CSV table of C-alpha atoms in Angstrom, one decimal:
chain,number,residue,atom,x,y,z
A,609,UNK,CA,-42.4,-51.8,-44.6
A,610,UNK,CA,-45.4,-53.0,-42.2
A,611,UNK,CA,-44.4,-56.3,-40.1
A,612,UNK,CA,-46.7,-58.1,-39.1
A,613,UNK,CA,-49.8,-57.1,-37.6
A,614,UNK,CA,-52.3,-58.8,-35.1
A,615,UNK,CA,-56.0,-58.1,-34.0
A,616,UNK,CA,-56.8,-57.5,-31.6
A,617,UNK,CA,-54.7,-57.1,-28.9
A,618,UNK,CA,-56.5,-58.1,-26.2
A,619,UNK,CA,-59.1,-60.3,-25.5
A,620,UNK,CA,-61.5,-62.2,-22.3
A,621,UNK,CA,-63.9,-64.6,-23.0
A,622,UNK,CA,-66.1,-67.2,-21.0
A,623,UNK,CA,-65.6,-70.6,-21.0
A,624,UNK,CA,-67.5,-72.8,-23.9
A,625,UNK,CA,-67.2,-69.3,-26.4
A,626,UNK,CA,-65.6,-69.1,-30.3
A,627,UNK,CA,-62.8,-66.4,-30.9
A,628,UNK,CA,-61.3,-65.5,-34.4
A,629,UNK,CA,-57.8,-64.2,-33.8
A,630,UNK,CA,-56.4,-62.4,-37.4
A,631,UNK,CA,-52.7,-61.8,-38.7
A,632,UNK,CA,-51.4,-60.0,-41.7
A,633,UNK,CA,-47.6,-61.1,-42.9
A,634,UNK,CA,-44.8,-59.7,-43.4
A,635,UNK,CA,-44.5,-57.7,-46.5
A,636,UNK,CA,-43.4,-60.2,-49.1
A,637,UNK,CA,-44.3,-63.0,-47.2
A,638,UNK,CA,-46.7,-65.9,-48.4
A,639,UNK,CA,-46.9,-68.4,-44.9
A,640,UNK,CA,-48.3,-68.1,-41.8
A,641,UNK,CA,-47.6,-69.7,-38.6
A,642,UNK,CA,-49.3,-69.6,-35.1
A,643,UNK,CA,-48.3,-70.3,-32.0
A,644,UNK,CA,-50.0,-70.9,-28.3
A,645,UNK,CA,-47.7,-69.1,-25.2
A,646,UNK,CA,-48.5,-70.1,-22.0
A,647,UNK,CA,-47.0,-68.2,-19.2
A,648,UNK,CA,-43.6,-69.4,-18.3
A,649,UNK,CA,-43.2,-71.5,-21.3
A,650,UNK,CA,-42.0,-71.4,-24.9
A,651,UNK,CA,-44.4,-71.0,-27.9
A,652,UNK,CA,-45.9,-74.1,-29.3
A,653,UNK,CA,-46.6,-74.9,-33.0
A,654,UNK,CA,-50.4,-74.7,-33.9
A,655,UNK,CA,-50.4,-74.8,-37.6
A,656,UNK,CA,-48.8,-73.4,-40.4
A,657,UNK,CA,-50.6,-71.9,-43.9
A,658,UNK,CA,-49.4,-72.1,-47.3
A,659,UNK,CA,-51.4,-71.4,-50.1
A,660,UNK,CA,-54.5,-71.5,-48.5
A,661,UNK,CA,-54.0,-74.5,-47.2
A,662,UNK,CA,-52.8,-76.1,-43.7
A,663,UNK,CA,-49.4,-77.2,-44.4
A,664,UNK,CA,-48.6,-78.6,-40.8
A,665,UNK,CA,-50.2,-78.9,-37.7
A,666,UNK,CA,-48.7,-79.5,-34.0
A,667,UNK,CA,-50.4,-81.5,-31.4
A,668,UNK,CA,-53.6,-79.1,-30.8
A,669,UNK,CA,-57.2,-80.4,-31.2
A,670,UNK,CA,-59.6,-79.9,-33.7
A,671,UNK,CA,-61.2,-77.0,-31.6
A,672,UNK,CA,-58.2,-75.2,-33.0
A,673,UNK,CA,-58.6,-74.3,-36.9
A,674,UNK,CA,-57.7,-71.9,-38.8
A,675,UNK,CA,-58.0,-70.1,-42.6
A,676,UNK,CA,-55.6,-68.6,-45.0
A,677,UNK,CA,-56.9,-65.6,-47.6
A,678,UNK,CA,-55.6,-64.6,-51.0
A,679,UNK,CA,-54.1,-61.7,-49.9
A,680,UNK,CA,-51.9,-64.4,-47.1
A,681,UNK,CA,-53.5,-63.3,-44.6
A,682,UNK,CA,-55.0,-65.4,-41.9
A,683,UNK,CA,-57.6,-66.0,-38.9
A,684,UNK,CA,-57.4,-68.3,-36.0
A,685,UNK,CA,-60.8,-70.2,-34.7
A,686,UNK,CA,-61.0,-71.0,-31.3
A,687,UNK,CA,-64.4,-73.3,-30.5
A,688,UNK,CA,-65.4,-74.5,-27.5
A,689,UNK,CA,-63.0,-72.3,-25.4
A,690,UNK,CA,-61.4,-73.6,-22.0
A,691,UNK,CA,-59.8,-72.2,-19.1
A,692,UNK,CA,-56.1,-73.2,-20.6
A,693,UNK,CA,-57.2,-71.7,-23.3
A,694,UNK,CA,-55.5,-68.1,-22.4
A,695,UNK,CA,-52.7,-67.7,-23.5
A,696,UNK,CA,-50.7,-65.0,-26.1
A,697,UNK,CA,-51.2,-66.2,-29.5
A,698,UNK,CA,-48.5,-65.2,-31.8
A,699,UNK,CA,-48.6,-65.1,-35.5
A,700,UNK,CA,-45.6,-65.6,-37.4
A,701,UNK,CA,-44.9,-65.0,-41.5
A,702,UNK,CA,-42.1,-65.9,-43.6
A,703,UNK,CA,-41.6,-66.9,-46.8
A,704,UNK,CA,-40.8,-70.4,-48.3
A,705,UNK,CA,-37.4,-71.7,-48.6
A,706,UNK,CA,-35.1,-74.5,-48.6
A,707,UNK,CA,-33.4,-75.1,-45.3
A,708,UNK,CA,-33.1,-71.7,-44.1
A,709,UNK,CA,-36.4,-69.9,-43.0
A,710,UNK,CA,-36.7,-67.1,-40.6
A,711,UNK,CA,-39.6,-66.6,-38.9
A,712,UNK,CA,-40.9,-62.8,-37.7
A,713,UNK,CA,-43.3,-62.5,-34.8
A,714,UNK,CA,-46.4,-60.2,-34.8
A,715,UNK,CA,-47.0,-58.6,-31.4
A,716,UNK,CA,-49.5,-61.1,-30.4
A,717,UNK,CA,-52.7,-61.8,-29.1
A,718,UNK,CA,-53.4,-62.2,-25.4
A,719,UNK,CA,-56.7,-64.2,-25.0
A,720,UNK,CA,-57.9,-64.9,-21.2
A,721,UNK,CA,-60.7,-66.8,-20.8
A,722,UNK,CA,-63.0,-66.9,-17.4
B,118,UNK,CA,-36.5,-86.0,-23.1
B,119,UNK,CA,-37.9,-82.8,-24.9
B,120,UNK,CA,-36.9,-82.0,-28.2
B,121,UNK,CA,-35.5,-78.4,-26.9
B,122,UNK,CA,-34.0,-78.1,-23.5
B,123,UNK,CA,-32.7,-74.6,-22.3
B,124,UNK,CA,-30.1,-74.4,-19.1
B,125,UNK,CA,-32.9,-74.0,-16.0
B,126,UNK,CA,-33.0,-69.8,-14.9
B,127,UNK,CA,-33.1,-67.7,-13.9
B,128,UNK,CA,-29.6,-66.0,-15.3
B,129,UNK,CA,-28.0,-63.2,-13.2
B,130,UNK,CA,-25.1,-61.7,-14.2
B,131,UNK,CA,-23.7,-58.0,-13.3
B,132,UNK,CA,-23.8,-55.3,-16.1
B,133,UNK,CA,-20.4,-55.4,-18.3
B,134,UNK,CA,-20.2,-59.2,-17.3
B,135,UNK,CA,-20.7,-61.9,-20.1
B,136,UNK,CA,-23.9,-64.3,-20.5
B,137,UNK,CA,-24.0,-67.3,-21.3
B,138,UNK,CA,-27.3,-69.1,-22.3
B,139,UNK,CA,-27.1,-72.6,-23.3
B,140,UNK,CA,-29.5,-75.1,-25.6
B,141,UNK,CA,-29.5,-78.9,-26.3
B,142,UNK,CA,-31.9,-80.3,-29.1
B,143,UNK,CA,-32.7,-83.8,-29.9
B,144,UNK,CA,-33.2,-84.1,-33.5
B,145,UNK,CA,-29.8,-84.5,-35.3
B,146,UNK,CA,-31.2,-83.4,-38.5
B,147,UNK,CA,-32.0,-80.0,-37.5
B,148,UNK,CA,-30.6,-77.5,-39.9
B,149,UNK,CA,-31.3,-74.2,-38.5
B,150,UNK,CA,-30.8,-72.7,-35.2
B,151,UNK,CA,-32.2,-69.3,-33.9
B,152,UNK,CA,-32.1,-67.2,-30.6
B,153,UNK,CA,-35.2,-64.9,-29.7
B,154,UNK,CA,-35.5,-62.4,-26.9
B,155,UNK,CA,-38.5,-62.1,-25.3
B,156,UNK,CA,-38.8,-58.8,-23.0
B,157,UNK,CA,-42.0,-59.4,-20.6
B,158,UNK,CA,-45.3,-58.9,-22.0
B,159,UNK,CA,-43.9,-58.7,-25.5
B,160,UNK,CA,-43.3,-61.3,-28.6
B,161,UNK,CA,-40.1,-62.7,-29.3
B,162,UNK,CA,-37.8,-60.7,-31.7
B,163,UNK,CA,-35.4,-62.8,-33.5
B,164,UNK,CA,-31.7,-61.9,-32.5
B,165,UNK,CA,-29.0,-64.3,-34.3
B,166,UNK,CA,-29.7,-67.2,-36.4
B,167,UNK,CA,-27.0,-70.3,-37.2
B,168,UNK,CA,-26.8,-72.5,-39.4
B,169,UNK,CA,-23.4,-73.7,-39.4
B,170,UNK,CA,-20.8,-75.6,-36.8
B,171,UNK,CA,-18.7,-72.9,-35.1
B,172,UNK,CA,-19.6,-69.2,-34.3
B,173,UNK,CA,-21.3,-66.7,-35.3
B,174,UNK,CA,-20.7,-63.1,-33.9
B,175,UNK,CA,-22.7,-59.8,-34.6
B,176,UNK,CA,-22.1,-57.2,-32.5
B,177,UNK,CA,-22.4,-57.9,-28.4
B,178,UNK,CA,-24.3,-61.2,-29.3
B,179,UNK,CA,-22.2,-64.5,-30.1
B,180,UNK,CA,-24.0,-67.4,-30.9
B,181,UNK,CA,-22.2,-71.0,-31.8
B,182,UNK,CA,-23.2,-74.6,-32.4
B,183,UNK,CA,-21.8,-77.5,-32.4
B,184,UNK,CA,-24.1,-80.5,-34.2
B,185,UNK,CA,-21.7,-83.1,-33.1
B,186,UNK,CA,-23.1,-82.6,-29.2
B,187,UNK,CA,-26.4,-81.1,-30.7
B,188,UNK,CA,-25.7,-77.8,-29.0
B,189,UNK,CA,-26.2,-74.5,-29.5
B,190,UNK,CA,-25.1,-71.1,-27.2
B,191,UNK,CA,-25.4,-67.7,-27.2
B,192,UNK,CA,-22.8,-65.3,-25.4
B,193,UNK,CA,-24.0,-62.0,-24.1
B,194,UNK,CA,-20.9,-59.3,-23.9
B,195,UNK,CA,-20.4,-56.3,-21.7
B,196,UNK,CA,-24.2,-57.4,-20.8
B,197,UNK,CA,-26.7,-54.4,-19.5
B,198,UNK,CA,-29.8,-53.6,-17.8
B,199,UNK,CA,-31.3,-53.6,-21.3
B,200,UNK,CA,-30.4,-57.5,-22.2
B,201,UNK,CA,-32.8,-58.0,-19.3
B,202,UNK,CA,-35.1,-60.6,-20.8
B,203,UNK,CA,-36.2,-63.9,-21.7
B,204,UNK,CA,-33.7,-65.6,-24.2
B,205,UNK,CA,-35.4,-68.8,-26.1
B,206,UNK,CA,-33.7,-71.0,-28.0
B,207,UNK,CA,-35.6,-72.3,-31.2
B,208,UNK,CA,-34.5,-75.1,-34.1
B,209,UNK,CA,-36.6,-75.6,-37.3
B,210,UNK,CA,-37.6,-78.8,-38.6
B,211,UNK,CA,-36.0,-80.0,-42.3
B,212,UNK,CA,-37.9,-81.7,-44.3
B,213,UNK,CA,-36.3,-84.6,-46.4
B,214,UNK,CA,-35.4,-83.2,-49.7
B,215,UNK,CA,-34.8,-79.8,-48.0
B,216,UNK,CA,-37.5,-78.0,-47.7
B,217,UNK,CA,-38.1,-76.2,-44.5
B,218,UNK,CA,-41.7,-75.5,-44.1
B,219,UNK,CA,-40.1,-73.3,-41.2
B,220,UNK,CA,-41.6,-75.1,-37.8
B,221,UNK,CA,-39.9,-73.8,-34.8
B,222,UNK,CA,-39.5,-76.1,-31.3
B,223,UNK,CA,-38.7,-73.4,-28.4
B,224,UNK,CA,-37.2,-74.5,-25.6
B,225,UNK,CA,-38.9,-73.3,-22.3
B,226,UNK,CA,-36.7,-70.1,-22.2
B,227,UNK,CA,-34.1,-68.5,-19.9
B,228,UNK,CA,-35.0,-65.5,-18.0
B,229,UNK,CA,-31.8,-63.5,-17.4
B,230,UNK,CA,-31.4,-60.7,-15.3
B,231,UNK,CA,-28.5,-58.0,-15.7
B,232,UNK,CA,-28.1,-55.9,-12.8
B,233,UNK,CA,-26.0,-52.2,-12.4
């Protein structure tokens, strides 16, 4: 039974450049979360994916969008990168419920940008 | 005041010895409370989850919550070198009507350190 799964691992950009960060669930799992780490601090809530659809969103700017396919899986867009940007992104799935949701990290995505 | 505060690190305690790693949240209708370790480099893995007032053990780990306070804890026995990690604390948003969407707020985490 796969977890879930991030792409890539690693990645440097410049300042000003796109990125598409992707995640496959959980097996069994229909939503997708992201989340921004900077060192030395928590994870913070991007958005959250449903149906295709963004079901919530934290208090990131439109630079930060993302997509949900059929299959569940999803991609992260980046635009307009800046230097506190980088960060590991991490990509959680679960599945829908009422009251008690676990949520299951993917390895994550470190992005540094120059 | 943030909405998840975890007791300031770093956490050193000797191998065998207990941990303790503490977490206050703000919003009294949270539902659902999770612990995550976070070894360096690495994503968080979920370790206990609670959902109820009181405690909740499995194996070394011991978490409890009290919703009265708006605290939650998680005890560490016979700690080792392994433990060594970041320990965040994480509540999920409830939606009226019930439905959690799943949101998590992390506190800022609590490195602890378990030395021989």
């Amino acid at each position: 039974d796969a977890g879930v799964t991030q792409s890539p691992t690693h990645l440097i950009k410049t300042r000003g450049q796109q990125v598409t960060l992707r995640c496959s669930p959980k097996s069994g799992h229909d939503t997708v979360s992201w989340y921004q780490q900077a060192l030395g601090q928590g994870p913070q809530f991007i958005f959250q994916y449903y149906e295709e659809e963004e079901r919530q969103r934290g208090n990131f700017p439109d630079r930060f969008s993302g997509h949900q396919f059929p299959n569940y899986s999803s991609e992260l867009n980046v635009n307009a990168l800046l230097l506190g940007d980088s960060a590991l992104y991490l990509c959680a799935s679960s599945s829908p419920g009422r009251g008690r949701v676990t949520q299951y990290f993917g390895p994550g995505t470190r992005l540094t940008v120059l | 005041q943030k909405e998840v505060e975890q007791n300031s690190g770093p956490l050193s305690v000797p191998e065998g010895a207990i941990a303790s790693l503490n977490c206050t949240y703000s919003d009294r209708v949270s539902q659902s409370f999770f612990w995550y370790r976070q070894y360096s480099g690495k994503s968080p893995e979920l370790i206990m989850s609670i959902y109820s007032n009181g405690d909740k053990e499995d194996g070394r780990f011991t978490a409890q919550l009290n919703k009265a306070s708006q605290y939650v804890s998680l005890l560490i026995r016979d700690s080792q070198p392994s433990d060594s990690a970041t320990y965040l604390c994480a509540v999920n948003d409830k939606k009226v009507g019930g439905t959690s969407y799943g949101k998590l707020t992390f506190g800022q985490g609590t490195i602890l350190t378990v030395h021989p």
